[in-house]
Amino acid sequence: MLIVPKPVKHEPRPGTFVLDRETSLAADPALSAVAAWLRGELAPVTGGELPPAGSGGIRLTLGDLPPEAYRLTVGRTVEIVAGGPAGAFYGAQTFRQLLPPAAFRRAGGGPFEVPGAYVEDAPRFGWRGCLLDVARHFMTKADVLRFIDLIALHKLNVLHLHLTDDQGWRIEIRRHPRLTEVGAWRKESQTGWNGAMDGRPHGGYYTQEDIKEIVAYAAARHVMVVPEIDLPGHTQAAIAAYPELGNLDTPLEVRTTWGIGQNVLNVEDGTVKFFQDVLDEVLELFPSPYIVLGGDECRKDQWRASPAAQRRIAELGLRDEEELQSWFMRQFDVYLAARERRLVGWDEILEGGLAPGAVVASWRGELGAVAAARAGHDVVNCSNTSVYFDYRQGPGEDEPVPFGTVLTLEDVYAFEPVPAELRGEPAAERVLGAQCGVWTELIDSSRRVDYMAFPRLAAFAETVWCPPERDLPDFHARLAGHLPRLDAIGVEYRRADGPLPWQTRPGVPGRPEDPERWQAQLDAWTSNLRSP
């Protein structure tokens, strides 16, 4: 059974199911939305309408199971018993993977025969996520919707949408229109990590109606969209639109280069209020209980030089700029908690003391995950050394994005969301799950997103869905059956033998690998961790 991610239990059963234009599809009322989605996926390839009544068909029913669990039985008919709509959806995705790859095309090809089978399945983790960075390189709404379909096919249930950064602001805020009038556009972009400028304007943003559509589309596929509004660092696009948010007297442009910038928000009351205004509108658009506010890579040089920031430190009795950032983040933690939402921040929010209810997204290895979980905070493991898909997939010079350490398909498959230091401890229960990251400084189109994300995302999906045991040969065998499905969908993934000719981009400079420097930075960060 060539299913990705691998079901917990599966076995052959007698009989064969035939999917054709006469097939019916019925569901309990609580599962009618899942049935409508499945009908929409199957009808184009069968040439029929899959009516709700008939003798040889598919049936979705509720059973006494956890919400995301399901049982799938295939014989002369198909029965999916699920604990809730999410479980029914995952059962339906598994059924689709039992069909030939041609069933993933948008027209023709049937009828299709499915051998008898029985599957019992449920996910290991509740947070099975993927970050998509649309701030560095904008992706159209249509591309985002397609990406949602792809992660839902792999049973991921969180899309972390990175909407703002130094290089672009991608969400309409009606109270502050210059965020998109100015902040959504940059005059050019840097090629490679340290390369020349390309001389081409770049930009775009999502209207609030676009966001509503994205959120609804994702919800129909049981994907929660979690927005990220970065602060107090990674905010040059916002400062370019509203200079009063910054620390300098000179105006700024939306940033055109990559890396960590010096320009950060000031800590005035007006700036806090400005971003609370922003969040007022964000919360209306995103029902997610989690809101990501960044908190990462905030350089403090401008605060050290700012009389206003130094006054704030003195007034509040803080020790230094690290505690000033902690104070700043707490303003938003309190704001979100009052609205029954939870702040999520990158692991830098551990520095200077952590807001009590915050969730830590641990990205600099796993030290942040261990420290946060032991301190009683929920954790999402996003370790850059294991699940950052902007890192190159092979050592060859023909890799289109020669950035970071080599992170192969096998490396991703070996990832374990619960850090070794936590296994066997009660703190391990604080690990909500994990998410992979598609950061797009050097990924400038949806075609390159395909190449960088797949098939590594299939390997990642196994790490968050399946039990911790790994069987690499078995995964490779199932992946061989899964790749033709991606071909049918039109995913331009990386082949095992390397990039195709169009996918290469020689001569683009990347950041050289420097393990000693990286370890020194990590050691310094660890030594500066402070208790909440």
GROMACS .gro file of C-alpha atoms in nm, residues 46-499:
model
  454
   46THR     CA    1  -1.513   0.986  -1.332
   47GLY     CA    2  -1.727   1.201  -1.557
   48GLY     CA    3  -2.017   1.151  -1.317
   49GLU     CA    4  -2.178   1.353  -1.039
   50LEU     CA    5  -2.141   1.094  -0.758
   51PRO     CA    6  -2.505   1.119  -0.644
   52PRO     CA    7  -2.588   1.075  -0.273
   53ALA     CA    8  -2.780   0.750  -0.327
   54GLY     CA    9  -2.691   0.423  -0.495
   55SER     CA   10  -2.596   0.063  -0.424
   56GLY     CA   11  -2.226   0.068  -0.513
   57GLY     CA   12  -2.070   0.367  -0.352
   58ILE     CA   13  -1.872   0.551  -0.088
   59ARG     CA   14  -2.009   0.620   0.258
   60LEU     CA   15  -1.875   0.857   0.526
   61THR     CA   16  -2.000   0.798   0.881
   62LEU     CA   17  -1.921   0.911   1.232
   63GLY     CA   18  -1.788   0.662   1.487
   64ASP     CA   19  -1.643   0.647   1.836
   65LEU     CA   20  -1.292   0.760   1.745
   66PRO     CA   21  -1.068   1.062   1.820
   67PRO     CA   22  -1.151   1.363   1.598
   68GLU     CA   23  -0.864   1.311   1.352
   69ALA     CA   24  -0.878   0.930   1.345
   70TYR     CA   25  -1.048   0.714   1.083
   71ARG     CA   26  -1.108   0.359   0.967
   72LEU     CA   27  -1.122   0.289   0.594
   73THR     CA   28  -1.267  -0.031   0.451
   74VAL     CA   29  -1.254  -0.099   0.077
   75GLY     CA   30  -1.443  -0.390  -0.078
   76ARG     CA   31  -1.734  -0.380  -0.317
   77THR     CA   32  -1.812  -0.052  -0.143
   78VAL     CA   33  -1.602   0.203   0.045
   79GLU     CA   34  -1.672   0.295   0.407
   80ILE     CA   35  -1.489   0.566   0.598
   81VAL     CA   36  -1.571   0.579   0.970
   82ALA     CA   37  -1.425   0.883   1.144
   83GLY     CA   38  -1.423   1.054   1.480
   84GLY     CA   39  -1.505   1.388   1.319
   85PRO     CA   40  -1.485   1.585   0.993
   86ALA     CA   41  -1.105   1.601   1.006
   87GLY     CA   42  -1.076   1.225   1.041
   88ALA     CA   43  -1.319   1.176   0.751
   89PHE     CA   44  -1.111   1.412   0.539
   90TYR     CA   45  -0.792   1.219   0.611
   91GLY     CA   46  -0.967   0.892   0.537
   92ALA     CA   47  -1.081   1.037   0.206
   93GLN     CA   48  -0.724   1.146   0.127
   94THR     CA   49  -0.604   0.792   0.196
   95PHE     CA   50  -0.875   0.653  -0.033
   96ARG     CA   51  -0.762   0.889  -0.310
   97GLN     CA   52  -0.408   0.753  -0.274
   98LEU     CA   53  -0.541   0.400  -0.330
   99LEU     CA   54  -0.656   0.511  -0.676
  100PRO     CA   55  -0.415   0.514  -0.973
  101PRO     CA   56  -0.215   0.837  -1.023
  102ALA     CA   57  -0.437   0.929  -1.319
  103ALA     CA   58  -0.716   0.996  -1.067
  104PHE     CA   59  -0.522   1.305  -0.955
  105ARG     CA   60  -0.563   1.468  -1.294
  106ARG     CA   61  -0.853   1.701  -1.350
  107ALA     CA   62  -1.030   1.511  -1.628
  108GLY     CA   63  -1.088   1.164  -1.766
  109GLY     CA   64  -0.906   0.840  -1.712
  110GLY     CA   65  -1.170   0.630  -1.535
  111PRO     CA   66  -1.311   0.390  -1.441
  112PHE     CA   67  -1.061   0.306  -1.166
  113GLU     CA   68  -1.026  -0.019  -0.974
  114VAL     CA   69  -0.918  -0.025  -0.610
  115PRO     CA   70  -0.810  -0.353  -0.445
  116GLY     CA   71  -0.977  -0.439  -0.116
  117ALA     CA   72  -0.807  -0.292   0.190
  118TYR     CA   73  -0.854  -0.205   0.556
  119VAL     CA   74  -0.684   0.093   0.723
  120GLU     CA   75  -0.683   0.223   1.080
  121ASP     CA   76  -0.509   0.554   1.123
  122ALA     CA   77  -0.461   0.858   1.345
  123PRO     CA   78  -0.190   1.126   1.371
  124ARG     CA   79   0.082   1.132   1.634
  125PHE     CA   80   0.089   1.513   1.674
  126GLY     CA   81  -0.178   1.780   1.670
  127TRP     CA   82   0.044   2.047   1.510
  128ARG     CA   83   0.158   1.931   1.166
  129GLY     CA   84   0.260   2.248   0.997
  130CYS     CA   85   0.435   2.418   0.711
  131LEU     CA   86   0.552   2.780   0.702
  132LEU     CA   87   0.514   2.959   0.370
  133ASP     CA   88   0.705   3.286   0.344
  134VAL     CA   89   0.512   3.519   0.112
  135ALA     CA   90   0.682   3.832   0.249
  136ARG     CA   91   1.021   3.791   0.081
  137HIS     CA   92   0.874   3.678  -0.252
  138PHE     CA   93   0.503   3.727  -0.300
  139MET     CA   94   0.290   3.433  -0.412
  140THR     CA   95  -0.045   3.490  -0.579
  141LYS     CA   96  -0.366   3.384  -0.410
  142ALA     CA   97  -0.404   3.102  -0.665
  143ASP     CA   98  -0.057   2.973  -0.580
  144VAL     CA   99  -0.136   2.979  -0.208
  145LEU     CA  100  -0.459   2.785  -0.264
  146ARG     CA  101  -0.269   2.525  -0.468
  147PHE     CA  102  -0.010   2.495  -0.190
  148ILE     CA  103  -0.288   2.438   0.064
  149ASP     CA  104  -0.414   2.148  -0.148
  150LEU     CA  105  -0.065   2.000  -0.154
  151ILE     CA  106  -0.007   2.014   0.220
  152ALA     CA  107  -0.359   1.882   0.285
  153LEU     CA  108  -0.285   1.586   0.056
  154HIS     CA  109   0.000   1.503   0.296
  155LYS     CA  110  -0.229   1.542   0.600
  156LEU     CA  111  -0.063   1.857   0.735
  157ASN     CA  112  -0.307   2.075   0.924
  158VAL     CA  113  -0.131   2.411   0.984
  159LEU     CA  114  -0.027   2.671   0.728
  160HIS     CA  115   0.193   2.930   0.900
  161LEU     CA  116   0.163   3.226   0.664
  162HIS     CA  117   0.460   3.462   0.703
  163LEU     CA  118   0.294   3.786   0.591
  164THR     CA  119   0.534   4.067   0.687
  165ASP     CA  120   0.905   4.131   0.689
  166ASP     CA  121   1.169   4.389   0.598
  167GLN     CA  122   1.119   4.312   0.229
  168GLY     CA  123   0.741   4.336   0.208
  169TRP     CA  124   0.406   4.377   0.384
  170ARG     CA  125   0.148   4.142   0.230
  171ILE     CA  126  -0.185   4.196   0.409
  172GLU     CA  127  -0.429   4.484   0.367
  173ILE     CA  128  -0.485   4.681   0.687
  174ARG     CA  129  -0.763   4.931   0.622
  175ARG     CA  130  -0.682   5.149   0.920
  176HIS     CA  131  -0.325   5.191   0.795
  177PRO     CA  132  -0.339   5.179   0.414
  178ARG     CA  133   0.023   5.281   0.353
  179LEU     CA  134   0.135   4.942   0.483
  180THR     CA  135   0.038   4.804   0.142
  181GLU     CA  136   0.052   5.122  -0.066
  182VAL     CA  137   0.420   5.161   0.025
  183GLY     CA  138   0.525   4.853   0.224
  184ALA     CA  139   0.410   4.591  -0.028
  185TRP     CA  140   0.656   4.704  -0.297
  186ARG     CA  141   1.033   4.709  -0.328
  187LYS     CA  142   1.227   4.853  -0.617
  188GLU     CA  143   1.449   4.546  -0.672
  189SER     CA  144   1.576   4.227  -0.509
  190GLN     CA  145   1.913   4.080  -0.432
  191THR     CA  146   2.014   3.774  -0.633
  192GLY     CA  147   2.147   3.495  -0.417
  193TRP     CA  148   2.241   3.557  -0.058
  194ASN     CA  149   2.519   3.804  -0.136
  195GLY     CA  150   2.470   3.868  -0.507
  196ALA     CA  151   2.402   4.169  -0.729
  197MET     CA  152   2.066   4.345  -0.748
  198ASP     CA  153   1.828   4.233  -1.020
  199GLY     CA  154   1.687   4.578  -1.102
  200ARG     CA  155   1.326   4.448  -1.114
  201PRO     CA  156   1.047   4.585  -0.892
  202HIS     CA  157   0.870   4.321  -0.686
  203GLY     CA  158   0.558   4.325  -0.474
  204GLY     CA  159   0.199   4.237  -0.411
  205TYR     CA  160  -0.043   4.187  -0.123
  206TYR     CA  161  -0.361   4.011  -0.025
  207THR     CA  162  -0.678   4.211   0.019
  208GLN     CA  163  -0.891   4.127   0.317
  209GLU     CA  164  -1.130   3.948   0.082
  210ASP     CA  165  -0.836   3.742  -0.046
  211ILE     CA  166  -0.745   3.646   0.310
  212LYS     CA  167  -1.102   3.542   0.386
  213GLU     CA  168  -1.097   3.320   0.079
  214ILE     CA  169  -0.762   3.164   0.171
  215VAL     CA  170  -0.878   3.094   0.528
  216ALA     CA  171  -1.208   2.942   0.414
  217TYR     CA  172  -1.041   2.731   0.146
  218ALA     CA  173  -0.793   2.599   0.401
  219ALA     CA  174  -1.064   2.529   0.659
  220ALA     CA  175  -1.253   2.316   0.408
  221ARG     CA  176  -0.934   2.105   0.389
  222HIS     CA  177  -0.887   2.103   0.768
  223VAL     CA  178  -0.587   2.333   0.754
  224MET     CA  179  -0.563   2.611   1.013
  225VAL     CA  180  -0.401   2.927   0.874
  226VAL     CA  181  -0.182   3.089   1.139
  227PRO     CA  182  -0.071   3.443   1.044
  228GLU     CA  183   0.265   3.596   1.129
  229ILE     CA  184   0.301   3.971   1.180
  230ASP     CA  185   0.668   4.020   1.263
  231LEU     CA  186   0.778   4.257   1.539
  232PRO     CA  187   0.980   4.431   1.676
  233GLY     CA  188   1.245   4.328   1.422
  234HIS     CA  189   1.192   4.241   1.056
  235THR     CA  190   0.978   4.553   1.026
  236GLN     CA  191   1.154   4.777   0.774
  237ALA     CA  192   0.863   4.759   0.527
  238ALA     CA  193   0.627   4.890   0.795
  239ILE     CA  194   0.873   5.164   0.895
  240ALA     CA  195   0.914   5.264   0.531
  241ALA     CA  196   0.537   5.315   0.516
  242TYR     CA  197   0.511   5.492   0.854
  243PRO     CA  198   0.850   5.640   0.955
  244GLU     CA  199   0.720   5.734   1.302
  245LEU     CA  200   0.734   5.364   1.391
  246GLY     CA  201   1.114   5.358   1.365
  247ASN     CA  202   1.407   5.499   1.560
  248LEU     CA  203   1.568   5.719   1.294
  249ASP     CA  204   1.503   6.068   1.162
  250THR     CA  205   1.580   5.966   0.804
  251PRO     CA  206   1.319   5.786   0.589
  252LEU     CA  207   1.370   5.428   0.482
  253GLU     CA  208   1.280   5.227   0.175
  254VAL     CA  209   1.141   4.874   0.176
  255ARG     CA  210   1.449   4.660   0.210
  256THR     CA  211   1.592   4.502  -0.106
  257THR     CA  212   1.863   4.278   0.046
  258TRP     CA  213   1.848   3.972   0.270
  259GLY     CA  214   1.990   3.896   0.614
  260ILE     CA  215   1.923   4.056   0.952
  261GLY     CA  216   1.858   4.430   0.938
  262GLN     CA  217   1.933   4.698   1.194
  263ASN     CA  218   1.598   4.874   1.159
  264VAL     CA  219   1.349   4.780   1.431
  265LEU     CA  220   1.038   4.933   1.582
  266ASN     CA  221   1.065   5.193   1.854
  267VAL     CA  222   0.903   5.120   2.190
  268GLU     CA  223   0.670   5.420   2.212
  269ASP     CA  224   0.310   5.382   2.324
  270GLY     CA  225   0.197   5.497   1.981
  271THR     CA  226   0.383   5.209   1.814
  272VAL     CA  227   0.227   4.956   2.048
  273LYS     CA  228  -0.115   5.104   1.971
  274PHE     CA  229  -0.043   5.100   1.596
  275PHE     CA  230   0.023   4.728   1.597
  276GLN     CA  231  -0.271   4.658   1.822
  277ASP     CA  232  -0.477   4.833   1.553
  278VAL     CA  233  -0.317   4.602   1.298
  279LEU     CA  234  -0.399   4.298   1.509
  280ASP     CA  235  -0.759   4.413   1.553
  281GLU     CA  236  -0.804   4.357   1.180
  282VAL     CA  237  -0.586   4.043   1.168
  283LEU     CA  238  -0.795   3.874   1.438
  284GLU     CA  239  -1.113   3.946   1.244
  285LEU     CA  240  -0.969   3.764   0.942
  286PHE     CA  241  -0.799   3.466   1.109
  287PRO     CA  242  -0.998   3.250   1.354
  288SER     CA  243  -0.682   3.063   1.453
  289PRO     CA  244  -0.627   3.052   1.831
  290TYR     CA  245  -0.256   3.110   1.758
  291ILE     CA  246  -0.103   3.434   1.627
  292VAL     CA  247   0.269   3.449   1.546
  293LEU     CA  248   0.441   3.778   1.633
  294GLY     CA  249   0.797   3.684   1.545
  295GLY     CA  250   1.027   3.825   1.811
  296ASP     CA  251   1.331   3.686   1.628
  297GLU     CA  252   1.655   3.844   1.514
  298CYS     CA  253   1.581   4.182   1.672
  299ARG     CA  254   1.903   4.377   1.683
  300LYS     CA  255   1.920   4.619   1.973
  301ASP     CA  256   2.173   4.876   1.842
  302GLN     CA  257   1.908   5.139   1.767
  303TRP     CA  258   1.754   5.093   2.112
  304ARG     CA  259   2.094   5.134   2.275
  305ALA     CA  260   2.137   5.461   2.088
  306SER     CA  261   1.781   5.583   2.142
  307PRO     CA  262   1.715   5.822   2.434
  308ALA     CA  263   1.347   5.722   2.422
  309ALA     CA  264   1.429   5.351   2.451
  310GLN     CA  265   1.672   5.415   2.734
  311ARG     CA  266   1.409   5.620   2.917
  312ARG     CA  267   1.165   5.334   2.880
  313ILE     CA  268   1.419   5.091   3.029
  314ALA     CA  269   1.474   5.324   3.326
  315GLU     CA  270   1.102   5.391   3.379
  316LEU     CA  271   1.021   5.020   3.383
  317GLY     CA  272   1.322   4.923   3.595
  318LEU     CA  273   1.450   4.682   3.332
  319ARG     CA  274   1.803   4.547   3.325
  320ASP     CA  275   1.877   4.593   2.956
  321GLU     CA  276   1.749   4.587   2.598
  322GLU     CA  277   1.677   4.212   2.613
  323GLU     CA  278   1.426   4.275   2.890
  324LEU     CA  279   1.293   4.571   2.692
  325GLN     CA  280   1.204   4.334   2.408
  326SER     CA  281   1.042   4.099   2.657
  327TRP     CA  282   0.833   4.391   2.789
  328PHE     CA  283   0.740   4.489   2.435
  329MET     CA  284   0.625   4.136   2.349
  330ARG     CA  285   0.424   4.113   2.671
  331GLN     CA  286   0.211   4.407   2.560
  332PHE     CA  287   0.087   4.188   2.277
  333ASP     CA  288   0.067   3.871   2.481
  334VAL     CA  289  -0.173   4.048   2.718
  335TYR     CA  290  -0.364   4.193   2.421
  336LEU     CA  291  -0.403   3.849   2.259
  337ALA     CA  292  -0.489   3.671   2.585
  338ALA     CA  293  -0.771   3.917   2.646
  339ARG     CA  294  -0.913   3.807   2.310
  340GLU     CA  295  -0.861   3.435   2.382
  341ARG     CA  296  -0.571   3.400   2.143
  342ARG     CA  297  -0.217   3.277   2.212
  343LEU     CA  298   0.105   3.445   2.112
  344VAL     CA  299   0.356   3.231   1.922
  345GLY     CA  300   0.713   3.356   1.893
  346TRP     CA  301   1.045   3.229   1.764
  347ASP     CA  302   1.283   3.102   2.030
  348GLU     CA  303   1.446   3.442   2.079
  349ILE     CA  304   1.146   3.532   2.296
  350LEU     CA  305   1.309   3.316   2.564
  351GLU     CA  306   1.578   3.583   2.603
  352GLY     CA  307   1.500   3.837   2.871
  353GLY     CA  308   1.209   3.639   3.013
  354LEU     CA  309   0.913   3.484   2.836
  355ALA     CA  310   0.550   3.590   2.834
  356PRO     CA  311   0.358   3.337   3.048
  357GLY     CA  312   0.119   3.192   2.789
  358ALA     CA  313   0.344   3.212   2.486
  359VAL     CA  314   0.419   2.921   2.254
  360VAL     CA  315   0.779   2.885   2.139
  361ALA     CA  316   0.862   2.800   1.778
  362SER     CA  317   1.211   2.659   1.821
  363TRP     CA  318   1.414   2.715   1.506
  364ARG     CA  319   1.782   2.747   1.608
  365GLY     CA  320   1.835   2.377   1.649
  366GLU     CA  321   1.642   2.227   1.940
  367LEU     CA  322   1.786   2.405   2.244
  368GLY     CA  323   1.495   2.647   2.251
  369ALA     CA  324   1.247   2.360   2.244
  370VAL     CA  325   1.414   2.191   2.539
  371ALA     CA  326   1.444   2.510   2.746
  372ALA     CA  327   1.087   2.622   2.675
  373ALA     CA  328   0.926   2.284   2.742
  374ARG     CA  329   1.111   2.244   3.071
  375ALA     CA  330   0.995   2.593   3.168
  376GLY     CA  331   0.633   2.490   3.110
  377HIS     CA  332   0.573   2.641   2.765
  378ASP     CA  333   0.420   2.466   2.467
  379VAL     CA  334   0.661   2.414   2.178
  380VAL     CA  335   0.654   2.368   1.802
  381ASN     CA  336   0.978   2.215   1.674
  382CYS     CA  337   1.092   2.400   1.360
  383SER     CA  338   1.461   2.311   1.377
  384ASN     CA  339   1.644   2.477   1.089
  385THR     CA  340   1.897   2.194   1.077
  386SER     CA  341   1.624   1.941   1.000
  387VAL     CA  342   1.320   2.104   0.836
  388TYR     CA  343   1.419   2.432   0.665
  389PHE     CA  344   1.341   2.377   0.299
  390ASP     CA  345   1.533   2.681   0.176
  391TYR     CA  346   1.848   2.477   0.253
  392ARG     CA  347   1.995   2.308  -0.052
  393GLN     CA  348   1.913   1.944  -0.118
  394GLY     CA  349   2.250   1.832  -0.250
  395PRO     CA  350   2.613   1.945  -0.257
  396GLY     CA  351   2.631   1.993  -0.635
  397GLU     CA  352   2.701   2.326  -0.799
  398ASP     CA  353   2.386   2.290  -1.010
  399GLU     CA  354   2.147   2.324  -0.713
  400PRO     CA  355   1.925   2.625  -0.790
  401VAL     CA  356   1.941   2.758  -0.433
  402PRO     CA  357   2.293   2.690  -0.302
  403PHE     CA  358   2.215   2.807   0.050
  404GLY     CA  359   2.276   2.666   0.396
  405THR     CA  360   2.384   2.318   0.491
  406VAL     CA  361   2.283   2.025   0.273
  407LEU     CA  362   1.947   1.892   0.390
  408THR     CA  363   1.858   1.578   0.201
  409LEU     CA  364   1.532   1.390   0.179
  410GLU     CA  365   1.683   1.128   0.410
  411ASP     CA  366   1.786   1.395   0.661
  412VAL     CA  367   1.428   1.520   0.680
  413TYR     CA  368   1.292   1.167   0.715
  414ALA     CA  369   1.525   1.112   1.012
  415PHE     CA  370   1.387   1.417   1.198
  416GLU     CA  371   1.225   1.345   1.535
  417PRO     CA  372   0.992   1.622   1.663
  418VAL     CA  373   1.055   1.541   2.032
  419PRO     CA  374   1.416   1.639   2.113
  420ALA     CA  375   1.627   1.359   2.258
  421GLU     CA  376   1.683   1.559   2.577
  422LEU     CA  377   1.308   1.557   2.650
  423ARG     CA  378   1.227   1.193   2.582
  424GLY     CA  379   1.100   1.024   2.893
  425GLU     CA  380   1.036   1.356   3.068
  426PRO     CA  381   0.690   1.498   3.144
  427ALA     CA  382   0.803   1.809   2.954
  428ALA     CA  383   0.789   1.607   2.631
  429GLU     CA  384   0.410   1.651   2.642
  430ARG     CA  385   0.470   2.021   2.577
  431VAL     CA  386   0.577   1.946   2.219
  432LEU     CA  387   0.264   2.026   2.018
  433GLY     CA  388   0.426   1.899   1.701
  434ALA     CA  389   0.651   2.039   1.432
  435GLN     CA  390   0.652   2.237   1.113
  436CYS     CA  391   0.876   2.267   0.811
  437GLY     CA  392   0.969   2.605   0.664
  438VAL     CA  393   0.965   2.731   0.306
  439TRP     CA  394   1.156   3.058   0.341
  440THR     CA  395   1.168   3.244   0.012
  441GLU     CA  396   1.458   3.491   0.011
  442LEU     CA  397   1.611   3.280  -0.265
  443ILE     CA  398   1.292   3.111  -0.390
  444ASP     CA  399   1.131   3.353  -0.630
  445SER     CA  400   0.847   3.155  -0.793
  446SER     CA  401   0.593   2.882  -0.721
  447ARG     CA  402   0.791   2.651  -0.951
  448ARG     CA  403   1.093   2.685  -0.724
  449VAL     CA  404   0.872   2.637  -0.419
  450ASP     CA  405   0.772   2.304  -0.574
  451TYR     CA  406   1.136   2.210  -0.623
  452MET     CA  407   1.249   2.305  -0.273
  453ALA     CA  408   0.947   2.166  -0.085
  454PHE     CA  409   0.895   1.835  -0.264
  455PRO     CA  410   0.952   1.553  -0.204
  456ARG     CA  411   1.103   1.663   0.130
  457LEU     CA  412   0.758   1.768   0.251
  458ALA     CA  413   0.640   1.410   0.203
  459ALA     CA  414   0.921   1.291   0.430
  460PHE     CA  415   0.836   1.558   0.687
  461ALA     CA  416   0.469   1.455   0.682
  462GLU     CA  417   0.571   1.110   0.801
  463THR     CA  418   0.763   1.254   1.097
  464VAL     CA  419   0.457   1.434   1.236
  465TRP     CA  420   0.188   1.180   1.144
  466CYS     CA  421   0.352   0.842   1.206
  467PRO     CA  422   0.491   0.670   1.517
  468PRO     CA  423   0.856   0.754   1.590
  469GLU     CA  424   0.999   0.437   1.435
  470ARG     CA  425   1.154   0.494   1.090
  471ASP     CA  426   1.194   0.253   0.796
  472LEU     CA  427   1.382   0.434   0.521
  473PRO     CA  428   1.368   0.156   0.257
  474ASP     CA  429   0.993   0.126   0.310
  475PHE     CA  430   0.953   0.503   0.276
  476HIS     CA  431   1.154   0.507  -0.047
  477ALA     CA  432   0.931   0.231  -0.186
  478ARG     CA  433   0.612   0.421  -0.100
  479LEU     CA  434   0.757   0.747  -0.227
  480ALA     CA  435   0.823   0.581  -0.563
  481GLY     CA  436   0.448   0.523  -0.585
  482HIS     CA  437   0.368   0.871  -0.459
  483LEU     CA  438   0.577   1.071  -0.705
  484PRO     CA  439   0.354   0.981  -1.004
  485ARG     CA  440   0.067   1.142  -0.810
  486LEU     CA  441   0.271   1.462  -0.781
  487ASP     CA  442   0.347   1.435  -1.154
  488ALA     CA  443  -0.026   1.412  -1.226
  489ILE     CA  444  -0.096   1.718  -1.011
  490GLY     CA  445   0.184   1.909  -1.183
  491VAL     CA  446   0.431   1.941  -0.895
  492GLU     CA  447   0.781   2.011  -1.026
  493TYR     CA  448   0.967   1.834  -0.747
  494ARG     CA  449   1.336   1.756  -0.724
  495ARG     CA  450   1.429   1.424  -0.877
  496ALA     CA  451   1.651   1.185  -0.683
  497ASP     CA  452   1.931   1.227  -0.937
  498GLY     CA  453   1.928   1.606  -0.910
  499PRO     CA  454   1.767   1.907  -1.077
   0.00000   0.00000   0.00000
